[in-house]
């Protein structure tokens, strides 16, 4: 069986150093503020006028006085109150294994947490029962590690992938705590390979359920995106999506029509399933990263998304800025391999000559593994923040509008590949290669989240820009 070799670029592409400060598009700034700040009537009625943030006590007093004219909090008012209580304290390491933790994700309703480990284990915890173990799944036919997991919309089935063409699906509602493949439960293997005698055995990096639960979308290291029909039990679409590994795929919104993908070819692509076969390619391409892309998270509005890159940055995108050129230039800063060494210092603040992103967030490090990043929850924060794991053993939280680093969570002693913010509670979970799963919560203080040594952070940026 052949093993695919990674492509190597023969010459580094030298890029101009980025000199300008942090900026963000006015529209996304306005939309974020609309979802995370009190309405104008509420602000005008406050003793401190329009000064933000407004304390919880004053917000409640304003609600009782019906300053908004609604007689209750709006969703933005709720986000403004709840967004003060960031899950940055009250640390509890609630579980550990003897193998690296790769995945940690809350379900859409926040009732369960799914964690995936390298040693063929997936654990499901009951959040409402104090993160008590609900299901212990012994994975089947694992190749290297659990690369991704996804819960069906009804939370009855879980799929898990590894560096194999087989994605397994298991019913997590069966009786009993232990789920041992084909002993206590059936772990059906969904074969993503097109032919029985393929010479090349590929692996799945990313897999997601569609919003109706009938299909799976997957990205693989054979540069392709796959659509698997669960009712027909077969791959219904496969298309050559990129020129290198497809590390991440996700749906843009609840319709399931748009798919975002990110690859080691440095490009983000948008795929419209309604016109894919007539168009014969992506709906558009977005360039801006100078190294491969490890993860994409959608704002779920069919317009904005973020991506984590091996160029040590998170970028914010608007798909209306996309290019229709599927062969956009793919400059790379170096021949550097993120699995083997630190990112060259002289390349850290280089800028892509055709950068189409809205904003860039820096401070964390993306090394060794496909580190993930996310928008904070819509309900409790109005998606005001972006958060990410990091190779330097911390969880970083950035303000979407200002780019400031508002929190840096320290506990783990190895790379943090994944983390998840509860959709409703001020709770965040991190999973690390130190084999531990940690939970962070709100500390109980009413203090406003402050910028974490942001002056020093900007001074370091300015010093980096002066490098020859």
Tab-separated table of C-alpha atoms in Angstrom:
chain	number	residue	atom	x	y	z
A	1	UNK	CA	0.000	0.000	0.000
A	2	UNK	CA	1.450	3.327	-1.013
A	3	UNK	CA	1.996	6.097	1.466
A	4	UNK	CA	1.410	9.591	0.171
A	5	UNK	CA	4.399	11.883	0.302
A	6	UNK	CA	4.010	15.486	1.320
A	7	UNK	CA	4.673	18.031	-1.404
A	8	UNK	CA	7.687	20.237	-0.892
A	9	UNK	CA	8.070	23.732	-2.271
A	10	UNK	CA	11.402	24.270	-3.963
A	11	UNK	CA	11.815	27.972	-3.206
A	12	UNK	CA	10.704	30.159	-0.311
A	13	UNK	CA	8.532	33.128	-1.244
A	14	UNK	CA	9.744	36.376	0.329
A	15	UNK	CA	6.910	38.623	1.448
A	16	UNK	CA	6.793	42.229	2.624
A	17	UNK	CA	6.664	42.770	6.376
A	18	UNK	CA	3.283	43.830	7.727
A	19	UNK	CA	3.591	47.340	9.131
A	20	UNK	CA	0.095	48.546	9.871
A	21	UNK	CA	-1.667	48.088	13.223
A	22	UNK	CA	-4.788	46.108	13.978
A	23	UNK	CA	-7.854	47.122	11.958
A	24	UNK	CA	-11.231	45.524	11.382
A	25	UNK	CA	-14.026	46.083	8.905
A	26	UNK	CA	-16.687	48.541	10.117
A	27	UNK	CA	-19.544	46.187	9.281
A	28	UNK	CA	-18.390	43.196	11.341
A	29	UNK	CA	-17.493	45.589	14.162
A	30	UNK	CA	-20.997	47.065	14.051
A	31	UNK	CA	-22.685	43.648	13.893
A	32	UNK	CA	-20.630	42.371	16.823
A	33	UNK	CA	-21.513	45.394	18.933
A	34	UNK	CA	-25.195	45.039	18.069
A	35	UNK	CA	-25.134	41.498	19.428
A	36	UNK	CA	-23.039	42.171	22.534
A	37	UNK	CA	-23.879	45.694	23.727
A	38	UNK	CA	-27.061	47.158	25.277
A	39	UNK	CA	-29.542	48.972	23.065
A	40	UNK	CA	-29.228	52.744	22.699
A	41	UNK	CA	-32.312	53.457	24.842
A	42	UNK	CA	-30.878	51.408	27.698
A	43	UNK	CA	-27.521	53.174	27.443
A	44	UNK	CA	-29.050	56.660	27.338
A	45	UNK	CA	-31.016	55.956	30.487
A	46	UNK	CA	-27.958	54.952	32.501
A	47	UNK	CA	-26.347	57.365	34.997
A	48	UNK	CA	-22.990	56.993	33.243
A	49	UNK	CA	-24.527	57.794	29.861
A	50	UNK	CA	-23.113	55.808	26.985
A	51	UNK	CA	-20.019	54.579	28.802
A	52	UNK	CA	-19.456	50.844	28.491
A	53	UNK	CA	-19.463	48.335	30.032
A	54	UNK	CA	-22.504	48.798	32.257
A	55	UNK	CA	-22.509	46.850	35.532
A	56	UNK	CA	-24.900	43.959	36.017
A	57	UNK	CA	-26.673	45.756	38.867
A	58	UNK	CA	-27.310	48.817	36.682
A	59	UNK	CA	-28.489	46.647	33.799
A	60	UNK	CA	-31.025	44.935	36.077
A	61	UNK	CA	-32.137	48.302	37.456
A	62	UNK	CA	-32.552	49.564	33.897
A	63	UNK	CA	-34.646	46.524	33.016
A	64	UNK	CA	-36.903	47.081	36.028
A	65	UNK	CA	-37.293	50.737	35.003
A	66	UNK	CA	-38.088	49.555	31.456
A	67	UNK	CA	-35.456	51.823	29.947
A	68	UNK	CA	-35.413	49.775	26.751
A	69	UNK	CA	-39.191	49.969	26.331
A	70	UNK	CA	-39.380	46.191	25.976
A	71	UNK	CA	-39.999	45.270	29.581
A	72	UNK	CA	-37.222	42.697	29.422
A	73	UNK	CA	-33.651	42.144	28.323
A	74	UNK	CA	-32.980	41.827	24.625
A	75	UNK	CA	-30.583	39.112	23.463
A	76	UNK	CA	-27.873	41.786	23.166
A	77	UNK	CA	-28.582	42.946	26.733
A	78	UNK	CA	-28.209	39.337	27.914
A	79	UNK	CA	-24.943	38.988	26.031
A	80	UNK	CA	-23.646	42.211	27.566
A	81	UNK	CA	-24.387	40.918	31.061
A	82	UNK	CA	-23.190	37.353	30.532
A	83	UNK	CA	-20.171	38.438	28.480
A	84	UNK	CA	-18.676	39.998	31.611
A	85	UNK	CA	-18.330	36.594	33.226
A	86	UNK	CA	-15.578	34.935	31.232
A	87	UNK	CA	-14.675	31.340	32.134
A	88	UNK	CA	-11.111	32.115	33.185
A	89	UNK	CA	-10.893	30.858	36.780
A	90	UNK	CA	-12.232	28.126	39.074
A	91	UNK	CA	-9.985	25.549	37.397
A	92	UNK	CA	-10.784	21.850	37.737
A	93	UNK	CA	-8.873	19.035	36.022
A	94	UNK	CA	-11.735	16.556	35.930
A	95	UNK	CA	-10.233	13.714	33.907
A	96	UNK	CA	-7.003	12.359	32.548
A	97	UNK	CA	-5.742	9.448	30.517
A	98	UNK	CA	-2.411	7.862	29.687
A	99	UNK	CA	-2.574	9.241	26.133
A	100	UNK	CA	-2.798	12.639	24.443
A	101	UNK	CA	-6.168	14.405	24.342
A	102	UNK	CA	-6.976	15.583	20.810
A	103	UNK	CA	-10.655	16.613	20.878
A	104	UNK	CA	-12.970	18.315	23.399
A	105	UNK	CA	-16.349	19.591	22.221
A	106	UNK	CA	-19.652	20.492	23.872
A	107	UNK	CA	-22.810	19.403	22.092
A	108	UNK	CA	-24.975	22.088	20.471
A	109	UNK	CA	-27.312	22.208	23.474
A	110	UNK	CA	-24.460	21.948	25.997
A	111	UNK	CA	-25.816	18.833	27.691
A	112	UNK	CA	-22.781	16.649	26.987
A	113	UNK	CA	-19.059	17.005	26.366
A	114	UNK	CA	-17.184	14.736	23.942
A	115	UNK	CA	-13.438	14.151	24.409
A	116	UNK	CA	-11.219	12.083	22.100
A	117	UNK	CA	-7.854	10.577	23.057
A	118	UNK	CA	-5.038	9.089	21.034
A	119	UNK	CA	-5.282	5.657	22.675
A	120	UNK	CA	-8.543	4.644	20.944
A	121	UNK	CA	-10.780	6.236	23.566
A	122	UNK	CA	-13.686	8.665	23.310
A	123	UNK	CA	-15.414	9.787	26.483
A	124	UNK	CA	-18.800	11.470	26.750
A	125	UNK	CA	-19.523	13.422	29.933
A	126	UNK	CA	-22.877	14.584	31.292
A	127	UNK	CA	-22.541	18.332	31.864
A	128	UNK	CA	-25.666	18.751	34.000
A	129	UNK	CA	-24.455	15.931	36.247
A	130	UNK	CA	-21.171	17.587	37.075
A	131	UNK	CA	-19.268	16.234	34.053
A	132	UNK	CA	-19.829	12.671	35.196
A	133	UNK	CA	-18.779	10.011	32.686
A	134	UNK	CA	-21.800	8.972	30.638
A	135	UNK	CA	-20.213	6.875	27.879
A	136	UNK	CA	-16.740	5.376	27.454
A	137	UNK	CA	-16.219	4.428	23.806
A	138	UNK	CA	-13.431	2.085	22.768
A	139	UNK	CA	-12.752	3.142	19.174
A	140	UNK	CA	-12.399	0.626	16.347
A	141	UNK	CA	-9.658	0.354	13.694
A	142	UNK	CA	-7.915	3.508	14.825
A	143	UNK	CA	-5.001	4.801	12.773
A	144	UNK	CA	-2.636	7.003	14.821
A	145	UNK	CA	-5.275	8.983	16.747
A	146	UNK	CA	-8.830	10.306	16.872
A	147	UNK	CA	-8.591	13.206	14.417
A	148	UNK	CA	-12.179	14.447	14.762
A	149	UNK	CA	-15.603	13.657	16.205
A	150	UNK	CA	-19.083	14.939	15.403
A	151	UNK	CA	-22.437	14.469	17.124
A	152	UNK	CA	-25.575	14.191	15.023
A	153	UNK	CA	-28.080	17.045	15.443
A	154	UNK	CA	-30.361	14.789	17.533
A	155	UNK	CA	-27.301	13.722	19.606
A	156	UNK	CA	-28.094	10.050	19.131
A	157	UNK	CA	-25.111	9.158	16.958
A	158	UNK	CA	-21.427	10.011	17.081
A	159	UNK	CA	-18.951	9.702	14.217
A	160	UNK	CA	-15.214	9.555	14.736
A	161	UNK	CA	-12.380	9.682	12.233
A	162	UNK	CA	-8.675	8.860	12.144
A	163	UNK	CA	-5.937	8.650	9.519
A	164	UNK	CA	-7.966	6.023	7.686
A	165	UNK	CA	-10.624	6.020	4.923
A	166	UNK	CA	-13.044	4.507	7.455
A	167	UNK	CA	-15.190	6.801	9.578
A	168	UNK	CA	-17.087	4.957	12.305
A	169	UNK	CA	-20.549	5.753	13.622
A	170	UNK	CA	-21.914	4.592	16.972
A	171	UNK	CA	-25.237	5.049	18.758
A	172	UNK	CA	-24.444	6.802	22.040
A	173	UNK	CA	-27.933	6.312	23.515
A	174	UNK	CA	-27.509	2.594	24.118
A	175	UNK	CA	-27.627	1.256	27.686
A	176	UNK	CA	-24.436	0.882	29.646
A	177	UNK	CA	-21.452	3.118	30.151
A	178	UNK	CA	-18.910	1.185	28.122
A	179	UNK	CA	-19.185	1.055	24.347
A	180	UNK	CA	-16.741	-1.500	23.004
A	181	UNK	CA	-16.723	-1.784	19.208
A	182	UNK	CA	-18.794	-4.758	18.056
A	183	UNK	CA	-18.885	-6.245	21.553
A	184	UNK	CA	-21.288	-4.056	23.500
A	185	UNK	CA	-22.179	-1.730	20.598
A	186	UNK	CA	-22.051	-1.713	16.815
A	187	UNK	CA	-19.506	0.723	15.383
A	188	UNK	CA	-20.461	0.771	11.714
A	189	UNK	CA	-17.579	1.571	9.382
A	190	UNK	CA	-18.407	4.146	6.707
A	191	UNK	CA	-15.961	3.640	3.841
A	192	UNK	CA	-14.904	6.878	2.158
A	193	UNK	CA	-12.643	5.189	-0.384
A	194	UNK	CA	-14.164	5.049	-3.854
A	195	UNK	CA	-12.701	1.765	-5.023
A	196	UNK	CA	-12.052	-1.544	-3.307
A	197	UNK	CA	-8.455	-1.793	-4.544
A	198	UNK	CA	-7.199	1.734	-4.074
A	199	UNK	CA	-3.401	1.864	-4.178
A	200	UNK	CA	-3.353	4.803	-1.813
A	201	UNK	CA	-4.812	4.685	1.693
A	202	UNK	CA	-5.737	8.163	2.842
A	203	UNK	CA	-6.870	9.560	6.179
A	204	UNK	CA	-9.681	11.841	7.339
A	205	UNK	CA	-8.669	15.016	9.187
A	206	UNK	CA	-12.106	16.606	9.592
A	207	UNK	CA	-15.700	15.294	9.582
A	208	UNK	CA	-19.023	17.046	10.234
A	209	UNK	CA	-22.705	16.102	10.255
A	210	UNK	CA	-25.000	18.109	8.007
A	211	UNK	CA	-27.675	20.126	9.798
A	212	UNK	CA	-30.377	17.581	8.898
A	213	UNK	CA	-28.214	14.665	10.050
A	214	UNK	CA	-28.471	12.854	6.717
A	215	UNK	CA	-24.994	13.498	5.383
A	216	UNK	CA	-21.369	13.817	6.433
A	217	UNK	CA	-18.797	16.147	4.916
A	218	UNK	CA	-15.135	15.220	5.321
A	219	UNK	CA	-11.720	16.630	4.430
A	220	UNK	CA	-8.799	14.295	3.805
A	221	UNK	CA	-5.079	14.119	3.115
A	222	UNK	CA	-5.708	13.155	-0.523
A	223	UNK	CA	-6.544	16.840	-1.150
A	224	UNK	CA	-10.279	16.082	-1.537
A	225	UNK	CA	-13.642	16.806	0.074
A	226	UNK	CA	-16.150	13.973	0.442
A	227	UNK	CA	-19.936	13.963	0.895
A	228	UNK	CA	-21.305	10.748	2.438
A	229	UNK	CA	-25.050	9.961	2.265
A	230	UNK	CA	-25.975	8.067	5.441
A	231	UNK	CA	-29.284	6.772	4.052
A	232	UNK	CA	-27.699	5.478	0.848
A	233	UNK	CA	-24.636	4.354	2.862
A	234	UNK	CA	-22.136	5.553	0.276
A	235	UNK	CA	-20.016	8.453	-0.897
A	236	UNK	CA	-22.156	10.543	-3.239
A	237	UNK	CA	-19.607	13.254	-4.054
A	238	UNK	CA	-15.842	13.528	-4.114
A	239	UNK	CA	-14.039	16.506	-5.570
A	240	UNK	CA	-10.425	17.553	-5.781
A	241	UNK	CA	-10.691	20.595	-3.568
A	242	UNK	CA	-7.131	21.754	-2.923
A	243	UNK	CA	-3.518	21.173	-3.906
A	244	UNK	CA	-2.549	19.786	-0.499
A	245	UNK	CA	-4.097	18.203	2.614
A	246	UNK	CA	-7.629	19.375	3.444
A	247	UNK	CA	-7.260	19.857	7.198
A	248	UNK	CA	-10.691	21.310	7.960
A	249	UNK	CA	-14.232	21.480	6.573
A	250	UNK	CA	-17.404	22.947	8.043
A	251	UNK	CA	-20.863	24.127	7.035
A	252	UNK	CA	-21.381	27.870	6.763
A	253	UNK	CA	-24.883	27.965	8.246
A	254	UNK	CA	-27.978	25.930	9.017
A	255	UNK	CA	-28.992	25.493	5.369
A	256	UNK	CA	-26.074	23.176	4.627
A	257	UNK	CA	-25.647	24.677	1.152
A	258	UNK	CA	-22.296	26.372	1.735
A	259	UNK	CA	-19.153	24.537	2.846
A	260	UNK	CA	-15.890	26.152	3.952
A	261	UNK	CA	-12.594	24.304	3.568
A	262	UNK	CA	-8.999	25.035	4.563
A	263	UNK	CA	-5.814	23.358	3.401
A	264	UNK	CA	-2.053	23.180	3.660
A	265	UNK	CA	-2.031	24.979	0.293
A	266	UNK	CA	-2.749	28.125	2.429
A	267	UNK	CA	-6.181	28.770	0.829
A	268	UNK	CA	-9.701	28.934	2.224
A	269	UNK	CA	-12.368	27.914	-0.272
A	270	UNK	CA	-16.141	28.301	-0.362
A	271	UNK	CA	-18.249	25.584	-1.995
A	272	UNK	CA	-21.878	26.118	-2.987
A	273	UNK	CA	-23.595	22.741	-3.327
A	274	UNK	CA	-26.500	24.280	-5.249
A	275	UNK	CA	-24.321	25.065	-8.246
A	276	UNK	CA	-21.191	22.960	-7.768
A	277	UNK	CA	-21.775	20.622	-10.687
A	278	UNK	CA	-22.578	23.447	-13.109
A	279	UNK	CA	-19.718	25.614	-11.856
A	280	UNK	CA	-17.238	22.723	-11.699
A	281	UNK	CA	-15.260	24.237	-8.833
A	282	UNK	CA	-15.450	26.405	-5.721
A	283	UNK	CA	-17.702	29.428	-5.496
A	284	UNK	CA	-14.623	31.378	-4.501
A	285	UNK	CA	-11.206	31.464	-2.882
A	286	UNK	CA	-9.801	33.549	-0.030
A	287	UNK	CA	-6.062	34.048	0.370
A	288	UNK	CA	-4.130	35.654	3.194
A	289	UNK	CA	-2.373	32.967	5.198
A	290	UNK	CA	1.260	32.366	4.316
A	291	UNK	CA	1.304	28.820	5.728
A	292	UNK	CA	-1.185	25.968	5.931
A	293	UNK	CA	-4.603	26.289	7.572
A	294	UNK	CA	-5.358	24.038	10.551
A	295	UNK	CA	-9.002	24.851	11.361
A	296	UNK	CA	-12.045	26.886	10.303
A	297	UNK	CA	-15.011	27.965	12.439
A	298	UNK	CA	-18.098	29.611	10.972
A	299	UNK	CA	-20.032	32.441	12.566
A	300	UNK	CA	-23.076	30.483	11.307
A	301	UNK	CA	-24.449	33.434	9.332
A	302	UNK	CA	-23.280	32.290	5.901
A	303	UNK	CA	-20.936	35.261	5.669
A	304	UNK	CA	-18.127	35.373	8.236
A	305	UNK	CA	-15.673	32.759	9.459
A	306	UNK	CA	-12.253	32.486	11.114
A	307	UNK	CA	-9.266	30.282	10.345
A	308	UNK	CA	-6.225	29.217	12.341
A	309	UNK	CA	-2.964	29.133	10.398
A	310	UNK	CA	0.519	27.687	10.739
A	311	UNK	CA	1.742	31.249	10.145
A	312	UNK	CA	0.833	31.707	13.842
A	313	UNK	CA	-2.282	33.776	13.235
A	314	UNK	CA	-6.060	33.652	13.236
A	315	UNK	CA	-7.754	35.474	10.367
A	316	UNK	CA	-11.313	36.772	10.088
A	317	UNK	CA	-12.983	36.516	6.672
A	318	UNK	CA	-16.011	37.822	4.794
A	319	UNK	CA	-16.966	35.549	1.882
A	320	UNK	CA	-18.194	38.564	-0.098
A	321	UNK	CA	-14.520	39.451	-0.600
A	322	UNK	CA	-13.729	36.141	-2.267
A	323	UNK	CA	-11.861	35.764	-5.514
A	324	UNK	CA	-13.213	33.619	-8.318
A	325	UNK	CA	-9.710	32.548	-9.293
A	326	UNK	CA	-9.399	28.969	-8.094
A	327	UNK	CA	-5.679	29.074	-8.804
A	328	UNK	CA	-4.859	32.044	-6.595
A	329	UNK	CA	-1.183	32.443	-5.805
A	330	UNK	CA	-0.052	30.406	-2.840
A	331	UNK	CA	3.096	32.110	-1.565
A	332	UNK	CA	4.751	30.543	1.430
A	333	UNK	CA	7.212	32.283	3.661
A	334	UNK	CA	9.615	29.370	4.070
A	335	UNK	CA	10.300	25.668	3.700
A	336	UNK	CA	9.675	25.326	7.417
A	337	UNK	CA	7.799	22.266	8.784
A	338	UNK	CA	5.521	23.121	11.718
A	339	UNK	CA	5.874	19.612	13.164
A	340	UNK	CA	9.612	19.881	13.695
A	341	UNK	CA	10.618	23.375	14.790
A	342	UNK	CA	9.475	26.801	15.928
A	343	UNK	CA	8.207	29.288	13.367
A	344	UNK	CA	11.090	31.430	12.052
A	345	UNK	CA	11.000	34.724	13.903
A	346	UNK	CA	11.686	36.786	10.788
A	347	UNK	CA	8.509	35.462	9.131
A	348	UNK	CA	6.077	36.018	12.017
A	349	UNK	CA	4.700	39.352	10.811
A	350	UNK	CA	4.995	38.873	7.078
A	351	UNK	CA	1.955	39.773	5.031
A	352	UNK	CA	0.463	37.993	2.040
A	353	UNK	CA	0.546	40.362	-0.981
A	354	UNK	CA	-3.117	39.586	-1.744
A	355	UNK	CA	-4.480	39.312	1.793
A	356	UNK	CA	-8.308	39.342	1.617
A	357	UNK	CA	-8.933	38.884	5.354
A	358	UNK	CA	-10.710	41.466	7.525
A	359	UNK	CA	-8.448	41.162	10.579
A	360	UNK	CA	-5.552	39.163	11.979
A	361	UNK	CA	-5.167	38.015	15.602
A	362	UNK	CA	-1.731	37.097	16.963
A	363	UNK	CA	-0.216	35.898	20.219
A	364	UNK	CA	-0.813	32.140	20.294
A	365	UNK	CA	1.358	29.545	18.546
A	366	UNK	CA	0.316	26.855	16.055
A	367	UNK	CA	2.854	24.025	16.061
A	368	UNK	CA	3.010	20.213	16.103
A	369	UNK	CA	-0.720	19.592	15.504
A	370	UNK	CA	-3.890	21.019	13.904
A	371	UNK	CA	-4.803	23.500	16.643
A	372	UNK	CA	-8.391	24.745	16.623
A	373	UNK	CA	-10.009	28.173	17.068
A	374	UNK	CA	-13.628	29.296	17.572
A	375	UNK	CA	-16.046	32.184	17.989
A	376	UNK	CA	-17.362	32.474	21.531
A	377	UNK	CA	-21.051	31.523	22.018
A	378	UNK	CA	-23.749	33.718	20.518
A	379	UNK	CA	-26.119	33.391	23.493
A	380	UNK	CA	-23.768	34.418	26.287
A	381	UNK	CA	-21.275	36.695	24.509
A	382	UNK	CA	-22.830	37.754	21.206
A	383	UNK	CA	-19.734	36.150	19.611
A	384	UNK	CA	-17.675	39.056	20.922
A	385	UNK	CA	-14.583	36.889	21.395
A	386	UNK	CA	-12.362	34.445	19.519
A	387	UNK	CA	-10.574	31.716	21.464
A	388	UNK	CA	-7.957	29.129	20.571
A	389	UNK	CA	-5.633	26.478	21.913
A	390	UNK	CA	-1.907	26.954	21.534
A	391	UNK	CA	1.386	25.102	21.387
A	392	UNK	CA	2.681	27.211	24.305
A	393	UNK	CA	0.263	25.397	26.691
A	394	UNK	CA	-2.295	28.218	27.039
A	395	UNK	CA	-5.814	29.029	25.896
A	396	UNK	CA	-6.013	32.510	24.345
A	397	UNK	CA	-9.124	34.698	24.179
A	398	UNK	CA	-9.174	37.724	21.827
A	399	UNK	CA	-11.675	40.543	21.438
A	400	UNK	CA	-13.076	40.375	17.903
A	401	UNK	CA	-13.464	44.147	17.510
A	402	UNK	CA	-10.265	45.457	19.110
A	403	UNK	CA	-7.956	42.484	18.588
A	404	UNK	CA	-6.911	42.731	22.244
A	405	UNK	CA	-5.939	39.616	24.150
A	406	UNK	CA	-8.425	39.599	27.032
A	407	UNK	CA	-7.394	36.308	28.664
A	408	UNK	CA	-4.581	33.776	28.632
A	409	UNK	CA	-5.403	30.614	30.578
A	410	UNK	CA	-2.492	28.696	32.085
A	411	UNK	CA	-2.628	25.178	33.512
A	412	UNK	CA	-1.535	22.521	31.034
A	413	UNK	CA	2.097	21.515	30.507
A	414	UNK	CA	1.799	20.507	26.838
A	415	UNK	CA	0.198	21.736	23.608
A	416	UNK	CA	-3.557	22.412	23.746
A	417	UNK	CA	-5.093	21.127	20.504
A	418	UNK	CA	-8.751	21.783	21.233
A	419	UNK	CA	-10.999	23.758	23.567
A	420	UNK	CA	-14.732	24.409	23.785
A	421	UNK	CA	-16.840	27.195	25.342
A	422	UNK	CA	-20.200	26.048	26.683
A	423	UNK	CA	-23.052	27.510	24.581
A	424	UNK	CA	-24.932	28.825	27.645
A	425	UNK	CA	-22.812	28.566	30.812
A	426	UNK	CA	-19.620	30.556	31.586
A	427	UNK	CA	-17.622	27.336	31.233
A	428	UNK	CA	-14.702	26.413	28.979
A	429	UNK	CA	-13.004	23.033	28.576
A	430	UNK	CA	-9.477	22.464	27.234
A	431	UNK	CA	-7.835	19.218	26.074
A	432	UNK	CA	-4.071	18.842	25.967
A	433	UNK	CA	-1.254	16.556	24.980
A	434	UNK	CA	-0.452	16.359	28.692
A	435	UNK	CA	-3.327	13.797	28.674
A	436	UNK	CA	-5.624	15.975	30.797
A	437	UNK	CA	-9.040	17.581	30.338
A	438	UNK	CA	-9.522	20.800	32.309
A	439	UNK	CA	-12.598	22.904	32.997
A	440	UNK	CA	-12.588	26.656	33.512
A	441	UNK	CA	-15.509	28.670	34.915
A	442	UNK	CA	-16.409	32.196	35.975
A	443	UNK	CA	-14.626	33.072	39.221
A	444	UNK	CA	-17.549	34.768	40.986
A	445	UNK	CA	-16.129	38.283	40.722
A	446	UNK	CA	-18.038	41.045	38.922
A	447	UNK	CA	-14.809	42.506	37.563
A	448	UNK	CA	-14.851	43.492	33.911
A	449	UNK	CA	-12.549	41.381	31.677
A	450	UNK	CA	-9.328	43.331	31.217
A	451	UNK	CA	-6.735	43.267	28.477
A	452	UNK	CA	-3.896	40.890	29.349
A	453	UNK	CA	-0.672	42.913	29.272
A	454	UNK	CA	-1.785	44.321	25.942
A	455	UNK	CA	0.773	47.156	25.931
A	456	UNK	CA	3.598	44.647	26.212
A	457	UNK	CA	1.981	42.522	23.496
A	458	UNK	CA	1.865	45.496	21.079
A	459	UNK	CA	5.424	46.517	21.989
A	460	UNK	CA	6.606	43.019	21.075
A	461	UNK	CA	4.754	43.313	17.766
A	462	UNK	CA	6.476	46.637	17.027
A	463	UNK	CA	9.886	45.104	17.821
A	464	UNK	CA	9.173	42.207	15.479
A	465	UNK	CA	8.309	44.588	12.626
A	466	UNK	CA	11.702	46.267	12.880
A	467	UNK	CA	13.577	43.043	12.168
A	468	UNK	CA	15.684	43.120	8.975
